[in-house]
Short mmCIF file of C-alpha atoms and ligand atoms in Angstrom, two decimals:
data_model
loop_
_atom_site.label_atom_id
_atom_site.label_comp_id
_atom_site.label_asym_id
_atom_site.label_seq_id
_atom_site.Cartn_x
_atom_site.Cartn_y
_atom_site.Cartn_z
CA UNK I 19 -21.26 23.24 -24.79
CA UNK I 20 -22.02 22.24 -21.23
CA UNK I 21 -20.26 18.92 -20.86
CA UNK I 22 -17.38 19.09 -18.41
CA UNK I 23 -15.38 16.63 -20.49
CA UNK I 24 -15.31 18.97 -23.45
CA UNK I 25 -15.33 22.53 -22.20
CA UNK I 26 -12.64 24.26 -20.12
CA UNK I 27 -13.77 23.72 -16.51
CA UNK I 28 -13.43 27.30 -15.32
CA UNK I 29 -15.82 28.54 -18.01
CA UNK I 30 -18.67 26.21 -17.08
CA UNK I 31 -21.74 27.82 -15.58
CA UNK I 32 -23.21 26.32 -12.42
CA UNK I 33 -26.69 24.90 -12.50
CA UNK I 34 -27.81 28.09 -10.76
CA UNK I 35 -26.13 30.20 -13.43
CA UNK I 36 -23.36 31.63 -11.21
CA UNK I 37 -19.75 31.29 -12.20
CA UNK I 38 -18.40 28.00 -10.86
CA UNK I 39 -15.32 28.02 -8.68
CA UNK I 40 -12.38 26.29 -10.31
CA UNK I 41 -11.10 22.96 -8.99
CA UNK I 42 -8.43 23.37 -6.33
CA UNK I 43 -6.74 21.77 -3.36
CA UNK I 44 -7.19 23.57 -0.06
CA UNK I 45 -4.84 23.10 2.90
CA UNK I 46 -5.94 24.01 6.40
CA UNK I 47 -2.80 25.48 7.97
CA UNK I 48 -4.41 25.63 11.42
CA UNK I 49 -5.06 21.90 11.24
CA UNK I 50 -1.48 21.19 10.11
CA UNK I 51 -0.08 23.36 12.91
CA UNK I 52 -2.29 21.63 15.42
CA UNK I 53 -1.11 18.20 14.25
CA UNK I 54 2.52 19.32 14.54
CA UNK I 55 1.98 20.73 18.04
CA UNK I 56 0.26 17.52 19.13
CA UNK I 57 3.16 15.42 17.87
CA UNK I 58 5.64 17.62 19.72
CA UNK I 59 3.69 17.14 22.91
CA UNK I 60 3.45 13.39 22.38
CA UNK I 61 7.16 12.94 21.64
CA UNK I 62 8.89 15.29 24.05
CA UNK I 63 12.42 16.15 23.02
CA UNK I 64 12.17 14.58 19.56
CA UNK I 65 13.51 16.63 16.66
CA UNK I 66 10.63 16.71 14.14
CA UNK I 67 11.76 17.22 10.56
CA UNK I 68 9.02 17.42 7.93
CA UNK I 69 9.53 15.11 4.94
CA UNK I 70 8.81 17.87 2.45
CA UNK I 71 8.05 15.59 -0.47
CA UNK I 72 4.71 14.86 1.20
CA UNK I 73 3.56 18.44 0.59
CA UNK I 74 5.91 20.77 -1.28
CA UNK I 75 3.62 23.79 -0.94
CA UNK I 76 5.43 26.93 0.19
CA UNK I 77 2.81 28.15 2.66
CA UNK I 78 2.55 24.72 4.26
CA UNK I 79 6.34 24.57 4.59
CA UNK I 80 6.43 28.13 5.96
CA UNK I 81 3.75 27.33 8.53
CA UNK I 82 5.66 24.26 9.75
CA UNK I 83 9.03 26.04 9.76
CA UNK I 84 7.51 28.94 11.67
CA UNK I 85 6.34 26.41 14.25
CA UNK I 86 9.88 25.10 14.63
CA UNK I 87 9.97 22.06 12.33
CA UNK I 88 13.19 20.93 10.65
CA UNK I 89 13.30 19.48 7.13
CA UNK I 90 13.98 16.06 5.63
CA UNK I 91 15.01 16.79 2.04
CA UNK I 92 15.62 14.21 -0.66
CA UNK I 93 17.17 16.22 -3.49
CA UNK I 94 19.13 19.38 -4.19
CA UNK I 95 16.06 21.23 -5.51
CA UNK I 96 14.26 20.38 -2.25
CA UNK I 97 17.23 21.74 -0.31
CA UNK I 98 17.15 24.98 -2.32
CA UNK I 99 13.46 25.37 -1.64
CA UNK I 100 13.82 24.64 2.07
CA UNK I 101 16.63 27.16 2.40
CA UNK I 102 14.75 29.81 0.43
CA UNK I 103 11.92 29.42 2.96
CA UNK I 104 14.31 29.80 5.87
CA UNK I 105 14.77 26.19 7.02
CA UNK I 106 17.52 26.05 9.65
CA UNK I 107 20.66 24.39 8.20
CA UNK I 108 21.39 22.65 11.48
CA UNK I 109 18.03 20.83 11.28
CA UNK I 110 17.89 20.09 7.57
CA UNK I 111 19.32 16.78 6.43
CA UNK I 112 19.69 15.02 3.11
CA UNK I 113 17.63 11.91 3.79
CA UNK I 114 17.83 10.18 0.43
CA UNK I 115 20.36 7.36 0.11
CA UNK I 116 20.14 7.74 -3.67
CA UNK I 117 22.61 10.52 -4.46
CA UNK I 118 25.02 11.29 -7.28
CA UNK I 119 28.48 12.77 -6.70
CA UNK I 120 27.11 16.06 -7.97
CA UNK I 121 24.15 15.97 -5.53
CA UNK I 122 26.51 15.41 -2.62
CA UNK I 123 28.86 18.20 -3.67
CA UNK I 124 25.96 20.64 -4.22
CA UNK I 125 24.37 19.80 -0.86
CA UNK I 126 27.74 20.16 0.85
CA UNK I 127 28.15 23.59 -0.75
CA UNK I 128 24.69 24.53 0.53
CA UNK I 129 25.88 23.82 4.05
CA UNK I 130 24.13 20.49 4.60
CA UNK I 131 26.05 18.47 7.18
CA UNK I 132 23.88 15.35 7.63
CA UNK I 133 23.55 12.65 4.98
CA UNK I 134 21.93 9.21 4.83
CA UNK I 135 23.77 6.20 3.42
CA UNK I 136 23.11 2.47 3.16
CA UNK I 137 26.16 1.30 1.22
CA UNK I 138 29.94 1.51 1.24
CA UNK I 139 29.83 3.12 -2.22
CA UNK I 140 27.81 6.05 -0.92
CA UNK I 141 30.12 6.42 2.09
CA UNK I 142 33.13 6.63 -0.26
CA UNK I 143 31.35 9.25 -2.37
CA UNK I 144 30.45 11.28 0.74
CA UNK I 145 34.07 11.18 1.92
CA UNK I 146 35.17 12.56 -1.44
CA UNK I 147 32.47 15.18 -2.03
CA UNK I 148 31.35 16.18 1.48
CA UNK I 149 34.50 15.75 3.56
CA UNK I 150 33.86 15.74 7.29
CA UNK I 151 30.08 15.33 6.90
CA UNK I 152 27.93 13.47 9.39
CA UNK I 153 26.59 10.17 8.05
CA UNK I 154 23.78 8.06 9.40
CA UNK I 155 23.06 4.58 8.14
CA UNK I 156 19.61 3.46 7.08
CA UNK I 157 18.56 0.00 8.20
CA UNK I 158 16.25 -2.13 6.14
CA UNK I 159 12.73 -2.82 7.44
CA UNK I 160 10.10 -5.26 6.21
CA UNK I 161 7.43 -2.61 5.66
CA UNK I 162 4.89 -5.08 6.99
CA UNK I 163 1.73 -3.33 8.19
CA UNK I 164 2.24 -0.32 5.92
CA UNK I 165 0.23 0.61 2.85
CA UNK I 166 3.52 1.33 1.08
CA UNK I 167 6.53 -0.72 2.19
CA UNK I 168 9.85 1.00 1.51
CA UNK I 169 12.09 -1.93 2.36
CA UNK I 170 13.17 -3.13 -1.05
CA UNK I 171 14.84 0.01 -2.32
CA UNK I 172 16.28 1.32 0.94
CA UNK I 173 18.40 0.22 3.82
CA UNK I 174 20.89 -2.48 4.64
CA UNK I 175 21.34 -5.34 7.09
CA UNK I 176 22.40 -4.82 10.70
CA UNK I 177 25.87 -6.27 9.97
CA UNK I 178 26.33 -4.01 6.96
CA UNK I 179 25.24 -0.98 9.01
CA UNK I 180 28.18 -1.62 11.34
CA UNK I 181 30.52 -1.81 8.34
CA UNK I 182 29.03 1.35 6.78
CA UNK I 183 29.53 3.41 9.95
CA UNK I 184 33.03 1.99 10.51
CA UNK I 185 33.92 2.87 6.92
CA UNK I 186 32.58 6.39 7.47
CA UNK I 187 34.74 6.67 10.57
CA UNK I 188 37.87 5.52 8.72
CA UNK I 189 37.13 7.91 5.84
CA UNK I 190 37.15 10.94 8.12
CA UNK I 191 33.37 11.31 8.13
CA UNK I 192 31.40 11.54 11.35
CA UNK I 193 29.34 8.32 11.83
CA UNK I 194 26.43 10.02 13.54
CA UNK I 195 23.46 7.70 13.72
CA UNK I 196 21.06 5.11 12.40
CA UNK I 197 17.73 5.45 10.65
CA UNK I 198 14.72 3.36 9.71
CA UNK I 199 11.50 3.91 7.79
CA UNK I 200 8.80 1.38 8.63
CA UNK I 201 6.77 2.08 5.47
CA UNK I 202 4.24 4.79 4.71
CA UNK I 203 0.81 4.78 6.37
CA UNK I 204 2.09 2.26 8.88
CA UNK I 205 -0.69 1.30 11.28
CA UNK I 206 0.92 -1.53 13.24
CA UNK I 207 2.82 -0.58 16.41
CA UNK I 208 4.72 -3.89 16.08
CA UNK I 209 6.51 -2.48 13.02
CA UNK I 210 8.12 0.18 15.20
CA UNK I 211 8.90 -2.33 17.92
CA UNK I 212 10.76 -4.41 15.32
CA UNK I 213 12.57 -1.28 14.14
CA UNK I 214 13.67 -0.51 17.71
CA UNK I 215 14.92 -4.10 18.02
CA UNK I 216 17.14 -3.53 14.97
CA UNK I 217 18.36 -0.15 16.19
CA UNK I 218 19.12 -1.59 19.62
CA UNK I 219 21.03 -4.52 18.11
CA UNK I 220 23.19 -2.35 15.85
CA UNK I 221 23.96 0.12 18.66
CA UNK I 222 24.99 -2.85 20.78
CA UNK I 223 27.19 -4.22 17.99
CA UNK I 224 28.85 -0.81 17.63
CA UNK I 225 29.71 -0.50 21.34
CA UNK I 226 33.45 -0.51 21.85
CA UNK I 227 34.19 0.07 18.17
CA UNK I 228 34.98 3.44 16.60
CA UNK I 229 31.62 4.97 15.73
CA UNK I 230 29.56 6.51 18.54
CA UNK I 231 26.13 7.41 17.12
CA UNK I 232 24.49 10.45 18.71
CA UNK I 233 21.00 9.97 17.29
CA UNK I 234 18.48 7.59 15.81
CA UNK I 235 16.13 8.71 13.07
CA UNK I 236 12.74 6.97 13.10
CA UNK I 237 11.84 8.10 9.59
CA UNK I 238 8.26 8.61 8.47
CA UNK I 239 5.34 6.23 8.40
CA UNK I 240 3.08 7.80 11.00
CA UNK I 241 -0.39 7.38 9.52
CA UNK I 242 -3.05 9.79 8.38
CA UNK I 243 -5.87 9.45 10.87
CA UNK I 244 -8.98 9.84 8.78
CA UNK I 245 -10.80 8.39 5.88
CA UNK I 246 -8.24 6.10 4.36
CA UNK I 247 -9.91 2.73 4.63
CA UNK I 248 -10.24 0.55 1.55
CA UNK I 249 -13.45 -1.17 2.42
CA UNK I 250 -15.56 1.54 3.95
CA UNK I 251 -14.94 0.50 7.54
CA UNK I 252 -13.75 3.59 9.32
CA UNK I 253 -11.02 1.98 11.42
CA UNK I 254 -8.93 4.84 12.76
CA UNK I 255 -5.25 3.90 13.07
CA UNK I 256 -4.17 3.20 16.68
CA UNK I 257 -2.16 6.40 16.93
CA UNK I 258 -1.98 6.41 20.74
CA UNK I 259 -0.52 2.90 20.75
CA UNK I 260 1.95 3.87 18.02
CA UNK I 261 3.14 6.96 19.89
CA UNK I 262 3.43 4.99 23.12
CA UNK I 263 5.58 2.46 21.26
CA UNK I 264 7.84 5.28 20.07
CA UNK I 265 8.23 6.70 23.58
CA UNK I 266 8.94 3.26 25.03
CA UNK I 267 11.39 2.43 22.24
CA UNK I 268 13.27 5.68 22.69
CA UNK I 269 13.43 5.13 26.45
CA UNK I 270 14.76 1.60 25.91
CA UNK I 271 17.50 2.83 23.55
CA UNK I 272 18.53 5.53 26.02
CA UNK I 273 18.61 3.02 28.86
CA UNK I 274 20.84 0.72 26.85
CA UNK I 275 23.00 3.24 25.02
CA UNK I 276 23.04 6.46 26.98
CA UNK I 277 20.67 9.27 27.79
CA UNK I 278 22.34 11.56 25.29
CA UNK I 279 21.03 9.61 22.30
CA UNK I 280 18.80 12.03 20.40
CA UNK I 281 15.59 11.13 18.60
CA UNK I 282 14.80 12.48 15.12
CA UNK I 283 11.53 11.75 13.35
CA UNK I 284 10.55 12.65 9.79
CA UNK I 285 6.78 12.59 9.43
CA UNK I 286 5.31 13.47 6.06
CA UNK I 287 1.80 12.09 5.60
CA UNK I 288 0.78 12.35 9.27
CA UNK I 289 1.20 16.13 9.37
CA UNK I 290 -0.65 17.03 6.19
CA UNK I 291 -2.95 14.25 4.92
CA UNK I 292 -5.96 15.00 7.06
CA UNK I 293 -5.79 18.74 6.41
CA UNK I 294 -6.01 18.81 2.62
CA UNK I 295 -9.31 18.81 0.71
CA UNK I 296 -9.79 18.75 -3.04
CA UNK I 297 -12.68 20.79 -4.35
CA UNK I 298 -13.67 18.98 -7.53
CA UNK I 299 -16.83 18.51 -9.60
CA UNK I 300 -18.90 15.61 -10.76
CA UNK I 301 -18.43 15.10 -14.47
CA UNK I 302 -21.22 12.58 -14.52
CA UNK I 303 -22.87 9.78 -12.58
CA UNK I 304 -23.57 6.95 -15.00
CA UNK I 305 -24.79 3.38 -14.96
CA UNK I 306 -22.67 1.20 -17.22
CA UNK I 307 -24.25 -2.01 -18.42
CA UNK I 308 -21.68 -4.74 -18.87
CA UNK I 309 -21.52 -7.73 -21.27
CA UNK I 310 -22.30 -10.18 -18.48
CA UNK I 311 -25.65 -8.51 -17.93
CA UNK I 312 -24.64 -6.76 -14.73
CA UNK I 313 -24.45 -3.03 -14.28
CA UNK I 314 -22.32 -0.66 -12.26
CA UNK I 315 -22.76 2.95 -11.24
CA UNK I 316 -19.68 5.07 -11.88
CA UNK I 317 -18.96 8.55 -10.60
CA UNK I 318 -16.47 10.40 -12.80
CA UNK I 319 -14.78 13.30 -11.06
CA UNK I 320 -12.95 16.25 -12.60
CA UNK I 321 -9.92 15.27 -10.47
CA UNK I 322 -8.24 11.88 -10.45
CA UNK I 323 -5.02 9.99 -10.29
CA UNK I 324 -3.02 12.42 -12.41
CA UNK I 325 -4.09 15.71 -10.88
CA UNK I 326 -4.32 15.18 -7.13
CA UNK I 327 -5.48 11.66 -6.29
CA UNK I 328 -2.42 9.62 -7.27
CA UNK I 329 -2.89 7.33 -4.28
CA UNK I 330 -6.48 6.40 -5.18
CA UNK I 331 -5.23 2.91 -6.02
CA UNK I 332 -4.60 2.36 -2.30
CA UNK I 333 -6.65 4.97 -0.48
CA UNK I 334 -10.39 5.38 -0.41
CA UNK I 335 -11.23 8.98 0.28
CA UNK I 336 -14.42 10.18 1.96
CA UNK I 337 -16.48 12.34 -0.40
CA UNK I 338 -18.82 15.21 0.48
CA UNK I 339 -21.51 16.61 -1.75
CA UNK I 340 -22.11 20.20 -0.63
CA UNK I 341 -25.24 20.67 -2.78
CA UNK I 342 -26.96 17.65 -1.25
CA UNK I 343 -28.23 17.02 2.28
CA UNK I 344 -26.43 14.28 4.22
CA UNK I 345 -29.56 12.10 4.13
CA UNK I 346 -30.12 12.36 0.36
CA UNK I 347 -30.83 8.96 -1.26
CA UNK I 348 -27.62 7.44 -2.60
CA UNK I 349 -26.36 4.81 -4.98
CA UNK I 350 -23.09 2.85 -4.52
CA UNK I 351 -20.70 3.96 -7.28
CA UNK I 352 -17.14 3.31 -8.39
CA UNK I 353 -15.12 6.54 -8.27
CA UNK I 354 -12.90 7.46 -11.20
CA UNK I 355 -10.96 10.41 -12.52
CA UNK I 356 -11.42 12.20 -15.84
CA UNK I 357 -8.59 10.76 -17.95
CA UNK I 358 -8.48 8.00 -20.56
CA UNK I 359 -6.33 5.80 -18.30
CA UNK I 360 -8.06 2.87 -16.64
CA UNK I 361 -5.75 3.15 -13.61
CA UNK I 362 -7.44 6.48 -13.01
CA UNK I 363 -10.17 4.81 -10.92
CA UNK I 364 -10.76 3.08 -7.63
CA UNK I 365 -9.62 -0.55 -7.99
CA UNK I 366 -12.12 -3.39 -7.80
CA UNK I 367 -10.98 -4.08 -4.23
CA UNK I 368 -12.25 -0.71 -2.99
CA UNK I 369 -15.77 -0.55 -1.63
CA UNK I 370 -17.88 1.80 -3.75
CA UNK I 371 -18.76 5.31 -2.57
CA UNK I 372 -22.28 6.33 -1.67
CA UNK I 373 -23.25 9.02 -4.17
CA UNK I 374 -26.49 11.03 -4.24
CA UNK I 375 -28.70 9.46 -6.95
CA UNK I 376 -29.49 12.79 -8.57
CA UNK I 377 -25.96 14.22 -8.51
CA UNK I 378 -25.75 16.30 -11.69
CA UNK I 379 -22.89 17.01 -14.03
CA UNK I 380 -21.09 20.03 -12.60
CA UNK I 381 -22.17 19.55 -8.97
CA UNK I 382 -19.33 20.16 -6.52
CA UNK I 383 -17.66 17.17 -4.83
CA UNK I 384 -15.19 17.57 -1.96
CA UNK I 385 -12.54 14.88 -1.52
CA UNK I 386 -11.34 14.74 2.09
CA UNK I 387 -8.07 13.63 3.75
CA UNK I 388 -6.04 13.94 0.56
CA UNK I 389 -3.41 16.47 1.68
CA UNK I 390 -0.39 14.14 1.50
CA UNK I 391 1.43 13.42 -1.76
CA UNK I 392 -1.33 15.16 -3.74
CA UNK I 393 0.66 18.04 -5.17
CA UNK I 394 3.95 16.17 -5.47
CA UNK I 395 2.39 13.46 -7.63
CA UNK I 396 0.44 15.71 -10.01
CA UNK I 397 1.36 15.34 -13.66
CA UNK I 398 2.00 18.31 -15.91
CA UNK I 399 -1.41 17.84 -17.48
CA UNK I 400 -2.01 14.23 -18.48
CA UNK I 401 -4.78 14.15 -21.10
CA UNK I 402 -5.01 17.93 -20.75
CA UNK I 403 -6.28 17.85 -17.15
CA UNK I 404 -4.23 20.56 -15.49
CA UNK I 405 -2.54 20.27 -12.08
CA UNK I 406 -4.70 21.84 -9.37
CA UNK I 407 -4.10 25.31 -8.00
CA UNK I 408 -3.26 25.30 -4.29
CA UNK I 409 -4.92 27.40 -1.62
CA UNK I 410 -4.17 27.64 2.08
CA UNK I 411 -6.51 28.81 4.80
CA UNK I 412 -5.23 30.16 8.11
CA UNK I 413 -2.19 32.46 8.29
CA UNK I 414 1.31 31.14 7.72
CA UNK I 415 2.68 32.57 10.94
CA UNK I 416 -0.16 31.63 13.31
C1 PLP T 1 8.98 9.75 2.32
C2 PLP T 1 9.88 9.74 3.47
C3 PLP T 1 9.41 10.14 4.72
C4 PLP T 1 7.97 10.47 4.99
O1 PLP T 1 7.18 9.33 4.93
P1 PLP T 1 5.66 9.37 5.43
O2 PLP T 1 5.21 7.98 5.31
O3 PLP T 1 4.94 10.32 4.53
O4 PLP T 1 5.66 9.87 6.82
C5 PLP T 1 10.31 10.20 5.76
N1 PLP T 1 11.62 9.87 5.59
C6 PLP T 1 12.10 9.48 4.39
C7 PLP T 1 13.54 9.15 4.27
C8 PLP T 1 11.26 9.40 3.31
O5 PLP T 1 11.73 8.98 2.14
#
């Protein structure tokens, strides 16, 4: 049996007869380190804490920790993992506003001192289960300009933020700061300008009251830089303009509210997306003839939405075909994963990919710029397609 849909992938022979390498996701630790170092240079003095949900791979976390990164954790299991890998307690915070009493108590026992909140209920729970903890309040943002807005589920109004920090103060907690998240893969500098406006306004409203915030947390949202366009136009996000906006915003807040105000930032996607590549295979390139008389070429890959490409509904990844020269004749094809789910495909709004016309079943296909949220969103084996093994190149301690 030689059809990739039916036989176990690892057992399939290559066209040349050699044993085929199994599908996998490969992270380039040197690239991730380089991205981290660049961000440190661009945001001098900022405390960079990796949002570990974007890439919960031990060697990636070790490489970033070794470089000096802190950790934004969103659950007790994430905290356990971060601590096992040596994350410094003083620079690990619990950044999820969604927490049970038990989560708070467990995190407190683990030595976590910084918690996010966006409601009076959470402040009351923190006072009970993490007495004396530092609390920062998350402000709502619109998410406009981002591929994934995070505004609906998280954050509160400016007025409520004042009440939340005052309540923390009264409850014996330490009202320590404010946070925002402008939405993931945010490419519009204006989104950060608007966030700084909110931060500035709340800090002004707090002046002369009890709480004296010592930091602002700018959250995540910094974009991946490569290959994520929907329509095939390679428009790189304006990262220089975004970083300039962050420097200017931070300077404005310090001018208005004191030079001692610290800046925390929690990038996830930006640090890892461009440095992860999935090594997959073509299952088949087909031409499907449709009832209306039209036809469409489809490229089915061995990897899809449920085992590495969860974000394929929004992102359009560049593909490489290592067995074919770059100038091989191509056909425009819709890209889809191997499962029986129709969401496991590029949506109709994505431009098709250019695929070599004679790509054969079993030929390798590399999917680029897919290092963020790939592993964390893999299913346990939907339809029997196993989660991908992870490999890292470049030493952890480099
Ligand atoms: C997910 C998340 C991040 C990281 O977001 P990216 O868009 O990947 O940078 C940062 N902070 C919080 C609180 C998050 O939930």
